[in-house]
Coordinates of C-alpha atoms and ligand atoms in Angstrom, one line a residue:
Chain S
M1 CA 20.8 24.2 -15.7
A2 CA 20.2 26.7 -12.9
R3 CA 16.8 25.0 -12.3
R4 CA 18.4 21.6 -12.1
A5 CA 20.9 23.0 -9.5
A6 CA 18.1 24.5 -7.5
E7 CA 16.3 21.2 -7.5
V8 CA 19.2 19.3 -6.3
A9 CA 19.9 21.9 -3.5
L10 CA 16.3 21.9 -2.4
A11 CA 15.9 18.1 -2.4
P12 CA 16.8 17.5 1.1
F13 CA 14.2 20.1 2.3
A14 CA 11.6 18.5 0.1
E15 CA 12.5 15.1 1.6
V16 CA 12.1 16.5 5.1
G17 CA 8.8 17.9 4.1
A18 CA 7.5 14.7 2.8
L19 CA 8.6 12.9 6.0
A20 CA 6.9 15.5 8.1
R21 CA 3.7 15.1 6.2
M22 CA 3.8 11.3 6.5
L23 CA 4.4 11.6 10.2
S24 CA 1.6 14.1 10.8
E25 CA -0.8 11.8 8.7
A26 CA 0.3 8.9 10.9
V27 CA -0.4 10.8 14.1
F28 CA -3.8 11.8 12.8
W29 CA -4.8 8.2 11.7
G30 CA -3.1 6.6 14.6
A31 CA -5.2 8.5 17.1
R32 CA -8.5 7.2 15.7
P33 CA -10.1 3.7 15.4
R34 CA -9.6 1.1 14.3
Y35 CA -6.8 0.2 16.6
R36 CA -5.1 -3.0 15.3
G37 CA -3.4 -4.6 18.3
R38 CA -2.5 -7.7 16.4
V39 CA -0.9 -5.8 13.5
I40 CA 1.1 -3.7 16.0
V41 CA 2.4 -6.8 17.8
E42 CA 3.4 -8.4 14.5
S43 CA 5.3 -5.2 13.5
M44 CA 7.1 -5.2 16.9
E45 CA 8.0 -8.8 16.5
F46 CA 9.4 -8.2 13.2
V47 CA 11.4 -5.1 14.1
G48 CA 12.3 -6.2 17.7
V49 CA 12.5 -10.0 18.0
G50 CA 13.8 -10.3 14.4
S51 CA 16.7 -8.1 15.2
I52 CA 17.8 -9.8 18.4
F53 CA 20.5 -12.0 16.6
I54 CA 22.2 -9.1 14.7
I55 CA 22.1 -6.9 17.8
T56 CA 23.6 -9.6 20.0
V57 CA 26.5 -10.4 17.6
T58 CA 27.4 -6.8 16.8
G59 CA 26.9 -5.7 20.4
L60 CA 29.3 -8.4 21.6
F61 CA 32.1 -7.5 19.1
V62 CA 31.7 -3.7 19.5
G63 CA 32.1 -4.0 23.2
A64 CA 35.0 -6.3 22.9
V65 CA 36.8 -4.0 20.5
L66 CA 36.1 -1.0 22.7
G67 CA 37.5 -2.9 25.6
L68 CA 40.6 -3.8 23.7
Q69 CA 41.2 -0.4 22.3
L70 CA 40.5 1.6 25.5
A71 CA 42.4 -0.7 27.7
D72 CA 45.4 -0.4 25.3
G73 CA 45.1 3.4 25.3
F74 CA 44.6 3.9 29.0
R75 CA 47.6 1.6 29.8
E76 CA 49.8 4.5 28.5
F77 CA 48.6 6.5 31.6
G78 CA 48.3 3.4 33.8
A79 CA 44.6 4.0 33.8
E80 CA 43.3 0.8 32.4
N81 CA 41.1 0.3 35.5
Q82 CA 38.9 3.1 34.0
T83 CA 38.2 1.0 30.8
G84 CA 34.9 -0.3 32.2
A85 CA 33.6 3.2 33.1
V86 CA 34.4 4.7 29.7
V87 CA 33.1 1.8 27.7
G88 CA 29.8 1.9 29.8
L89 CA 29.4 5.6 29.2
A90 CA 30.2 5.4 25.5
L91 CA 27.8 2.6 25.1
A92 CA 24.9 4.1 27.1
R93 CA 25.1 7.6 25.6
E94 CA 26.2 7.1 22.0
I95 CA 27.3 3.8 20.7
G96 CA 24.4 1.7 21.9
P97 CA 21.6 3.7 20.4
V98 CA 23.4 4.7 17.2
F99 CA 24.5 1.0 16.5
A100 CA 21.2 -0.4 17.4
A101 CA 19.4 2.0 15.1
L102 CA 21.8 1.3 12.2
M103 CA 21.4 -2.4 12.6
V104 CA 17.6 -2.0 12.7
S105 CA 17.7 0.2 9.6
S106 CA 19.9 -2.2 7.6
R107 CA 17.8 -5.3 8.7
A108 CA 14.2 -4.1 9.5
G109 CA 14.1 -0.7 7.7
S110 CA 15.3 -2.1 4.3
A111 CA 12.7 -5.0 4.6
I112 CA 10.0 -2.5 5.5
T113 CA 10.8 -0.4 2.4
T114 CA 10.9 -3.5 0.2
E115 CA 7.6 -4.8 1.5
L116 CA 5.7 -1.5 1.2
G117 CA 7.4 -0.7 -2.1
S118 CA 6.3 -4.0 -3.6
M119 CA 2.8 -3.5 -2.2
R120 CA 2.8 -0.1 -4.0
V121 CA 4.0 -1.2 -7.3
T122 CA 1.6 -4.2 -7.4
S123 CA -1.4 -2.0 -6.5
Q124 CA -1.9 -3.7 -3.1
I125 CA -1.9 -0.2 -1.5
D126 CA -4.5 1.0 -4.1
A127 CA -6.5 -2.2 -3.2
L128 CA -6.6 -1.1 0.4
V129 CA -7.8 2.3 -0.5
T130 CA -10.7 0.9 -2.7
M131 CA -11.7 -1.2 0.3
A132 CA -11.8 2.1 2.4
V133 CA -9.0 0.9 4.6
N134 CA -6.6 3.8 5.2
P135 CA -3.2 2.6 4.2
V136 CA -1.3 5.0 6.4
Q137 CA -3.3 3.7 9.4
Y138 CA -2.9 0.0 8.4
L139 CA 0.6 0.0 7.2
V140 CA 2.5 3.0 8.6
V141 CA 1.2 3.5 12.1
P142 CA 2.0 0.0 13.4
R143 CA 5.6 0.2 12.0
L144 CA 6.3 3.6 13.6
I145 CA 5.0 2.3 16.9
A146 CA 7.3 -0.7 16.5
G147 CA 10.3 1.5 15.9
V148 CA 9.7 3.8 18.8
V149 CA 9.2 1.0 21.2
M150 CA 11.6 -1.6 20.0
V151 CA 14.7 0.3 19.2
P152 CA 15.2 1.4 22.8
V153 CA 14.7 -2.2 23.9
L154 CA 17.2 -3.4 21.4
T155 CA 19.5 -0.6 22.7
M156 CA 19.4 -1.9 26.2
L157 CA 20.2 -5.4 24.8
F158 CA 23.1 -4.0 22.8
N159 CA 24.5 -2.2 25.9
L160 CA 24.3 -5.3 28.1
V161 CA 25.9 -7.5 25.5
G162 CA 28.5 -4.8 24.7
M163 CA 29.4 -4.5 28.4
F164 CA 29.8 -8.2 28.6
G165 CA 32.1 -8.2 25.6
A166 CA 34.2 -5.5 27.1
W167 CA 34.3 -7.2 30.5
F168 CA 35.3 -10.5 28.9
V169 CA 38.2 -9.0 27.0
C170 CA 39.4 -6.8 29.9
V171 CA 39.0 -9.2 32.7
K172 CA 39.5 -12.6 31.1
L173 CA 42.1 -11.7 28.4
L174 CA 43.8 -8.6 29.7
A175 CA 43.7 -9.5 33.4
I176 CA 42.1 -6.3 34.7
D177 CA 40.4 -6.9 38.1
S178 CA 36.8 -7.7 37.6
G179 CA 35.7 -5.9 40.8
I180 CA 37.4 -2.6 39.9
F181 CA 36.1 -2.8 36.3
L182 CA 32.6 -3.0 37.5
E183 CA 32.9 -0.6 40.3
R184 CA 34.4 2.2 38.2
M185 CA 31.6 1.6 35.7
R186 CA 28.9 1.9 38.3
W187 CA 30.6 5.1 39.6
L188 CA 30.7 6.9 36.2
V189 CA 27.6 5.7 34.4
D190 CA 24.3 7.0 36.0
W191 CA 20.7 6.9 35.1
A192 CA 20.8 10.2 33.2
D193 CA 23.3 8.7 30.7
V194 CA 21.1 5.7 30.1
R195 CA 18.1 7.9 29.8
Q196 CA 19.8 10.1 27.2
G197 CA 20.6 7.0 25.2
L198 CA 17.1 5.6 25.4
I199 CA 15.6 9.0 24.3
K200 CA 18.0 8.9 21.4
A201 CA 17.0 5.3 20.6
A202 CA 13.3 6.2 20.5
V203 CA 13.9 9.1 18.2
F204 CA 16.2 7.1 15.9
G205 CA 13.6 4.2 15.9
L206 CA 10.9 6.6 14.8
A207 CA 13.2 8.2 12.1
V208 CA 14.4 4.8 10.7
C209 CA 10.8 3.4 10.4
L210 CA 9.4 6.7 9.1
I211 CA 12.1 6.8 6.3
A212 CA 11.6 3.2 5.6
C213 CA 7.8 3.6 5.3
R214 CA 8.0 6.8 3.3
Q215 CA 10.4 5.3 0.8
G216 CA 8.3 2.2 0.3
F217 CA 5.0 3.9 0.3
F218 CA 5.9 6.2 -2.5
A219 CA 8.1 3.8 -4.5
G220 CA 7.6 3.7 -8.2
G221 CA 9.0 2.3 -11.4
G222 CA 8.6 -1.5 -10.8
A223 CA 11.0 -3.9 -9.2
A224 CA 14.0 -1.7 -10.0
G225 CA 12.3 1.3 -8.4
V226 CA 11.7 -0.7 -5.2
G227 CA 15.4 -1.6 -5.2
R228 CA 16.4 2.0 -5.5
A229 CA 13.9 3.0 -2.7
T230 CA 15.4 0.4 -0.4
N231 CA 18.9 1.7 -1.2
R232 CA 17.8 5.3 -0.4
S233 CA 16.0 4.2 2.7
V234 CA 19.2 2.8 4.3
V235 CA 21.3 5.8 3.2
H236 CA 18.8 8.3 4.4
S237 CA 18.5 6.4 7.7
A238 CA 22.2 6.4 8.3
I239 CA 22.4 10.1 7.6
A240 CA 19.4 10.9 9.8
I241 CA 20.6 8.9 12.7
L242 CA 23.9 10.6 12.9
M243 CA 22.5 14.1 12.3
L244 CA 19.8 13.6 15.0
D245 CA 22.4 12.2 17.3
Y246 CA 24.5 15.4 17.1
L247 CA 21.4 17.4 17.6
I248 CA 20.1 15.6 20.5
T249 CA 23.5 15.5 22.2
G250 CA 23.8 19.3 21.6
L251 CA 20.4 19.8 23.2
V252 CA 21.2 17.6 26.2
L253 CA 24.7 19.0 26.9
G254 CA 23.3 22.5 26.1
Q255 CA 26.3 23.3 23.9
G256 CA 27.8 23.0 20.4
L257 CA 24.5 23.9 18.7
F258 CA 24.7 27.5 18.0
Chain D
M1 CA -22.9 10.2 18.1
G2 CA -24.3 13.1 16.1
W3 CA -22.2 12.5 13.1
F4 CA -23.1 8.9 13.1
R5 CA -26.7 9.5 12.8
T6 CA -26.1 12.0 10.0
V7 CA -24.1 9.5 8.1
R8 CA -26.7 6.8 8.6
D9 CA -29.6 9.1 7.6
S10 CA -27.8 10.3 4.5
R11 CA -27.0 6.7 3.7
A12 CA -30.7 5.7 4.1
G13 CA -31.6 8.7 2.0
A14 CA -29.2 7.7 -0.7
E15 CA -30.5 4.1 -0.6
A16 CA -34.0 5.2 -1.1
A17 CA -33.0 7.4 -3.9
A18 CA -31.1 4.6 -5.4
S19 CA -34.0 2.1 -5.3
A20 CA -36.2 4.8 -6.9
R21 CA -33.7 5.1 -9.7
S22 CA -32.7 1.5 -9.9
R23 CA -34.9 1.0 -12.9
D24 CA -32.8 3.7 -14.6
P25 CA -30.9 1.6 -17.2
I26 CA -28.0 4.0 -16.9
H27 CA -26.0 3.2 -13.7
I28 CA -23.2 5.7 -13.9
R29 CA -23.1 8.9 -15.9
V30 CA -19.6 10.2 -16.4
R31 CA -19.7 13.8 -17.6
D32 CA -16.9 16.0 -18.9
L33 CA -14.2 14.5 -16.7
H34 CA -10.8 16.2 -16.7
K35 CA -7.5 15.2 -15.2
R36 CA -4.1 16.9 -15.5
Y37 CA -0.8 15.9 -14.1
G38 CA 1.2 19.1 -14.2
P39 CA 1.3 20.3 -17.8
H40 CA 0.1 16.8 -19.0
H41 CA -3.7 16.9 -19.8
V42 CA -4.6 13.2 -19.7
L43 CA -8.4 13.2 -19.6
K44 CA -9.8 16.0 -21.7
G45 CA -13.6 16.0 -21.0
V46 CA -14.5 12.4 -20.9
S47 CA -18.3 11.6 -21.0
F48 CA -20.0 8.2 -21.3
D49 CA -22.7 6.0 -19.8
V50 CA -22.2 2.8 -17.8
H51 CA -25.3 0.5 -18.4
R52 CA -26.8 -1.2 -15.3
G53 CA -26.3 -5.0 -15.2
K54 CA -24.3 -5.0 -18.4
T55 CA -20.7 -5.5 -19.3
N56 CA -19.2 -2.1 -20.2
L57 CA -15.8 -2.1 -21.9
V58 CA -13.4 0.8 -22.1
I59 CA -10.8 0.4 -24.8
G60 CA -8.2 2.5 -26.5
P61 CA -4.5 2.4 -27.4
S62 CA -1.7 2.3 -24.8
G63 CA -1.3 5.7 -23.0
S64 CA -4.9 6.9 -24.0
G65 CA -5.8 7.3 -20.3
K66 CA -7.8 4.2 -19.5
T67 CA -6.2 3.4 -16.2
V68 CA -6.2 7.1 -15.3
L69 CA -10.0 7.1 -16.1
M70 CA -10.5 4.0 -13.9
R71 CA -8.6 5.7 -11.0
Q72 CA -11.0 8.6 -11.1
L73 CA -14.1 6.4 -11.2
V74 CA -13.2 4.4 -8.1
R75 CA -11.8 7.6 -6.5
L76 CA -8.2 6.5 -6.1
E77 CA -7.7 10.0 -7.4
R78 CA -9.8 13.1 -7.5
P79 CA -10.7 14.4 -10.9
D80 CA -9.9 18.0 -11.6
E81 CA -13.3 18.8 -13.2
G82 CA -16.5 16.9 -14.1
E83 CA -19.0 14.4 -12.6
V84 CA -19.2 10.8 -11.9
R85 CA -22.9 10.4 -11.1
V86 CA -23.8 7.0 -9.6
D87 CA -27.5 6.8 -9.3
G88 CA -27.6 10.5 -9.2
V89 CA -24.9 11.0 -6.5
D90 CA -21.8 12.8 -7.7
F91 CA -18.8 10.7 -6.5
A92 CA -16.3 13.1 -7.8
K93 CA -17.3 15.6 -5.2
L94 CA -17.4 13.2 -2.1
R95 CA -15.1 13.6 0.8
G96 CA -14.4 12.0 4.2
L97 CA -16.9 9.6 5.7
E98 CA -19.3 9.9 2.7
L99 CA -16.5 8.9 0.4
D100 CA -15.6 5.9 2.6
E101 CA -19.3 4.8 2.5
A102 CA -19.5 5.3 -1.2
R103 CA -16.4 3.2 -1.8
R104 CA -18.6 0.2 -1.2
T105 CA -20.3 0.8 -4.6
F106 CA -17.2 -0.3 -6.4
G107 CA -15.4 -3.6 -6.2
M108 CA -12.0 -3.5 -7.9
V109 CA -10.1 -6.2 -9.7
F110 CA -6.6 -4.9 -10.3
Q111 CA -4.5 -5.7 -13.3
M112 CA -2.0 -7.9 -11.5
S113 CA -4.7 -9.1 -9.1
A114 CA -3.1 -7.0 -6.2
L115 CA -3.7 -9.8 -3.7
F116 CA -2.0 -9.3 -0.4
D117 CA 0.9 -11.7 -0.8
S118 CA 1.5 -12.1 2.9
M119 CA -1.9 -13.5 3.5
S120 CA -3.6 -16.7 2.5
V121 CA -6.4 -16.9 -0.1
Y122 CA -8.9 -17.1 2.8
D123 CA -7.5 -14.1 4.6
N124 CA -7.4 -12.1 1.4
V125 CA -11.1 -12.6 0.9
A126 CA -11.9 -12.2 4.6
F127 CA -9.9 -8.9 4.8
P128 CA -12.7 -6.5 3.6
L129 CA -15.2 -8.3 5.8
R130 CA -13.1 -8.0 8.9
E131 CA -11.7 -4.5 8.2
R132 CA -14.9 -2.9 6.7
L133 CA -17.7 -4.7 8.4
G134 CA -16.0 -6.0 11.5
L135 CA -18.0 -9.2 11.2
P136 CA -17.6 -12.0 13.9
P137 CA -15.3 -14.9 12.8
K138 CA -18.2 -17.4 12.2
E139 CA -20.0 -15.1 9.8
V140 CA -16.8 -14.1 8.0
R141 CA -16.1 -17.8 7.6
E142 CA -19.5 -18.5 6.1
R143 CA -19.3 -15.6 3.6
V144 CA -15.8 -16.3 2.5
M145 CA -16.4 -20.0 2.0
A146 CA -19.5 -19.3 0.1
R147 CA -17.7 -16.9 -2.3
L148 CA -14.7 -19.2 -2.7
E149 CA -17.0 -22.1 -3.5
S150 CA -19.1 -20.2 -6.0
L151 CA -15.9 -19.4 -7.8
G152 CA -14.6 -23.0 -7.6
I153 CA -11.5 -22.2 -5.5
A154 CA -12.5 -23.4 -2.0
D155 CA -9.6 -25.9 -2.1
A156 CA -7.1 -23.1 -2.4
A157 CA -8.3 -21.3 0.7
G158 CA -5.2 -22.1 2.8
K159 CA -2.7 -21.3 0.1
L160 CA -0.6 -18.2 -0.4
P161 CA -1.4 -16.3 -3.7
S162 CA 2.1 -16.9 -5.0
A163 CA 1.4 -20.5 -5.1
L164 CA -1.6 -20.1 -7.5
S165 CA -1.7 -19.7 -11.3
G166 CA -2.6 -16.4 -12.9
G167 CA -6.1 -17.5 -13.6
M168 CA -6.6 -18.7 -10.1
Q169 CA -5.3 -15.5 -8.7
K170 CA -7.8 -13.6 -10.9
R171 CA -10.6 -15.7 -9.3
V172 CA -9.3 -14.8 -5.8
A173 CA -9.3 -11.2 -6.7
V174 CA -12.8 -11.4 -8.1
A175 CA -13.9 -13.2 -4.8
R176 CA -12.3 -10.4 -2.8
A177 CA -14.0 -7.7 -4.9
L178 CA -17.3 -9.5 -4.6
V179 CA -17.3 -10.2 -0.9
L180 CA -18.8 -6.8 0.1
E181 CA -21.5 -7.2 -2.4
S182 CA -20.7 -4.1 -4.4
P183 CA -23.1 -3.4 -7.2
V184 CA -20.4 -2.3 -9.6
L185 CA -17.2 -4.4 -10.4
V186 CA -14.3 -2.7 -12.2
Y187 CA -11.6 -4.8 -13.9
D188 CA -8.4 -3.1 -15.1
E189 CA -7.0 -5.2 -18.0
P190 CA -8.1 -8.5 -16.5
T191 CA -6.5 -10.6 -19.2
T192 CA -3.3 -8.8 -20.0
G193 CA -0.4 -11.2 -19.6
L194 CA -2.6 -14.4 -19.5
D195 CA -2.5 -17.2 -22.0
P196 CA -5.4 -17.6 -24.5
I197 CA -7.1 -20.4 -22.6
T198 CA -6.9 -18.6 -19.2
T199 CA -8.0 -15.4 -21.0
R200 CA -11.1 -17.2 -22.1
T201 CA -11.7 -18.5 -18.6
V202 CA -11.4 -15.0 -17.2
D203 CA -13.7 -13.6 -19.9
D204 CA -16.3 -16.3 -19.0
L205 CA -15.9 -15.4 -15.4
I206 CA -16.6 -11.7 -16.0
V207 CA -19.8 -12.6 -18.0
E208 CA -20.8 -15.1 -15.4
M209 CA -20.5 -12.7 -12.4
Q210 CA -22.4 -10.1 -14.3
E211 CA -25.2 -12.5 -15.1
R212 CA -25.4 -14.4 -11.8
F213 CA -25.2 -11.4 -9.5
G214 CA -26.8 -8.8 -11.9
L215 CA -23.7 -6.8 -11.5
T216 CA -22.7 -3.8 -13.6
S217 CA -19.2 -4.5 -14.9
I218 CA -16.7 -2.0 -16.2
V219 CA -13.8 -3.7 -18.0
I220 CA -10.7 -1.8 -19.2
S221 CA -8.9 -3.8 -22.0
H222 CA -7.0 -3.6 -25.1
D223 CA -7.3 -7.3 -25.8
M224 CA -9.7 -6.9 -28.8
A225 CA -10.5 -10.5 -29.1
S226 CA -12.0 -10.7 -25.6
V227 CA -13.5 -7.2 -26.0
F228 CA -15.8 -8.3 -28.7
R229 CA -16.6 -11.6 -27.0
I230 CA -17.8 -10.1 -23.7
A231 CA -19.0 -6.5 -24.4
D232 CA -22.5 -5.3 -24.2
Y233 CA -21.3 -1.7 -24.5
I234 CA -17.9 -0.3 -25.7
T235 CA -16.4 3.1 -25.1
F236 CA -13.4 4.0 -27.2
L237 CA -11.0 6.3 -25.5
Y238 CA -8.5 8.0 -27.7
Y239 CA -5.7 10.1 -26.0
G240 CA -8.1 11.5 -23.4
E241 CA -11.2 11.9 -25.5
V242 CA -14.1 9.5 -26.1
H243 CA -14.4 8.9 -29.9
A244 CA -17.1 6.4 -29.9
S245 CA -19.5 4.9 -27.4
G246 CA -22.2 2.3 -27.9
T247 CA -22.9 -1.3 -28.7
P248 CA -20.2 -3.4 -30.4
R249 CA -22.1 -3.2 -33.7
E250 CA -22.3 0.6 -33.4
L251 CA -18.6 0.6 -32.8
L252 CA -18.0 -1.4 -35.9
E253 CA -20.1 0.9 -38.0
S254 CA -18.5 4.0 -36.6
L255 CA -17.1 6.5 -39.3
D256 CA -14.7 8.1 -36.9
A257 CA -11.2 7.6 -38.2
P258 CA -9.3 6.5 -35.2
T259 CA -12.0 4.2 -34.1
M260 CA -12.1 2.7 -37.6
E261 CA -8.4 2.2 -37.6
F262 CA -8.3 0.6 -34.1
V263 CA -11.2 -1.8 -35.0
E264 CA -9.6 -2.7 -38.3
A265 CA -6.2 -3.4 -36.7
S266 CA -8.0 -5.8 -34.3
G267 CA -9.3 -7.8 -37.3
V268 CA -12.9 -7.9 -36.0
S269 CA -15.6 -7.7 -38.6
A270 CA -19.4 -7.8 -38.5
E271 CA -19.4 -11.6 -39.5
I272 CA -17.0 -12.5 -36.8
L273 CA -19.0 -10.4 -34.3
D274 CA -22.2 -12.4 -35.3
A275 CA -20.4 -15.7 -35.0
R276 CA -18.9 -14.8 -31.6
R277 CA -22.1 -13.6 -30.2
Y278 CA -23.8 -16.7 -31.4
S279 CA -21.2 -18.9 -29.7
R280 CA -21.5 -17.1 -26.5
T281 CA -25.3 -17.3 -26.3
S282 CA -25.3 -21.0 -27.4
A283 CA -22.7 -21.8 -24.8
Q284 CA -24.8 -20.1 -22.2
S285 CA -28.0 -21.9 -23.2
A286 CA -26.2 -25.1 -23.1
T287 CA -25.3 -24.7 -19.4
Ligands
ATP301 N1 0.5 9.8 -11.9 C1 0.8 10.2 -13.2 N2 1.5 11.4 -13.4 C2 1.8 11.9 -14.6 N3 1.4 11.2 -15.7 C3 0.6 10.2 -15.6 C4 0.3 9.6 -14.3 N4 -0.5 8.5 -14.6 C5 -0.6 8.4 -15.9 N5 0.0 9.4 -16.5 C6 0.1 9.6 -18.0 O1 -1.2 9.5 -18.5 C7 -1.2 8.9 -19.8 C8 -2.3 7.8 -19.8 O2 -1.9 6.7 -19.0 P1 -2.7 5.5 -18.6 O3 -1.9 4.6 -17.7 O4 -4.0 5.9 -18.2 O5 -2.8 4.8 -20.1 P2 -3.6 3.5 -20.5 O6 -4.6 3.9 -21.4 O7 -4.1 2.8 -19.2 O8 -2.5 2.6 -21.2 P3 -2.2 1.1 -21.1 O9 -3.1 0.5 -22.0 O10 -0.8 1.0 -21.6 O11 -2.3 0.6 -19.7 C9 0.2 8.4 -20.0 O12 0.8 9.2 -20.9 C10 0.9 8.5 -18.7 O13 2.2 8.9 -18.9
MG302 MG1 -3.6 0.9 -18.2

């Protein structure tokens, strides 16, 4: 009983340890040949290009809703002209990277776990080993690179589309002046905000793909086991994204951590 | 470049040693192999010989450790204790680049074929040539097509594995395992889950590969009908221990209780064995 409780309490630490180990192996194997450009491009295509649709649609509506809500709230103080500025800031610093990473996790991360998991349970990963092809180098490294590169790109896309959604609602539907909306936004949002968002996006991208790979790579227990691993992959990713978000924000703002 | 020369030298040395020993009829000597998973002692000192150029079967009841044994042989896992001497070189102790090099000794045909399901049949077979040898496309093409043709599956080159029957998939898996020209081919339960006709085709394929390329085959199986059809030598593994090892006839005549029980349950007798052997040799002389 006590032992079971201890296991449950220690599980998150064991999980973080397993992730750290996979990451260090990926760094080790990523640094030495062979370098598989084609496989990396394919992974980027899958993670990045494959997520354009969901990012565009969710970005549009998130931006629109933010515009609607904030304009409504600001109207109380007669400050609805500030809507563009605040939407821009929220998207660039927080909502863009967090949403883009969550979308990538639910679309690409789950697919990565399922793919690697079924490769594991059908011995395809063992087959790689017997051919002396390192499976971390061949399967994990390209996916991590894809995550680190493509989630920031997708975040930019999310921000752009989100801004458009907010602009459309505020200017076209709520009759806020377009010039003021954009001018206020440019005034408040600067490069440091965008940079903070992109750094977050890169870290989230790494975390999402690392978690997805780790869950798939060590899946067991047949098709049902792969299903459970996919489930865990999405849940762990969501938790990791929001915890890392707080951590990075705390570091950047230099407060709230200790 | 220092390490490179060392690797090549040691490889040249190993090859010289190998050719000196290649008349040794025992290809692999497994000695006192142990494997534990936590408190679970799965292999408890396994010793047996693998005969060169022959079909060597490993049989035993479910859970007796056959798959675990195979995973130690091809070094998917590292044994806790014991030796796997392949032409005198102890594979159980190898690490790093030496182990990478040594992996070419074994071709592996996995139970469910383990084909890469995102790649065509052609790319599956080409994979080890591209990844391992880094051959130019033209040479890859020649070697792959030669293998596919020799196995009668050249027509399927452009198809995905999922579009093939179980027997065809097995052929592709054999082609992929053969393409690096490994001297030892290991099959894990090659016929489990196949219908009787396909089982027979796969059995014939195993024997054919062994005879045509002079390969040493290691076959893990509990399909007793095919065991006695194809085996030159049989090792009976019973819960982590070898209870009998020898020719099929020696196994039939064994007085060890679990061996007797296992053989009896399979319904194979000396007369059937004679008849099967006869049908196999006559079928071969007919072709
Ligand atoms: N990675 C592992 N961790 C813990 N136990 C294991 C592991 N792999 C195998 N075992 C145990 O080792 C024993 C032997 O398993 P193995 O798969 O080798 O049996 P087998 O002879 O191949 O059986 P089958 O004919 O059913 O395939 C089983 O009791 C299994 O539970
Ligand atoms: Mg088995």
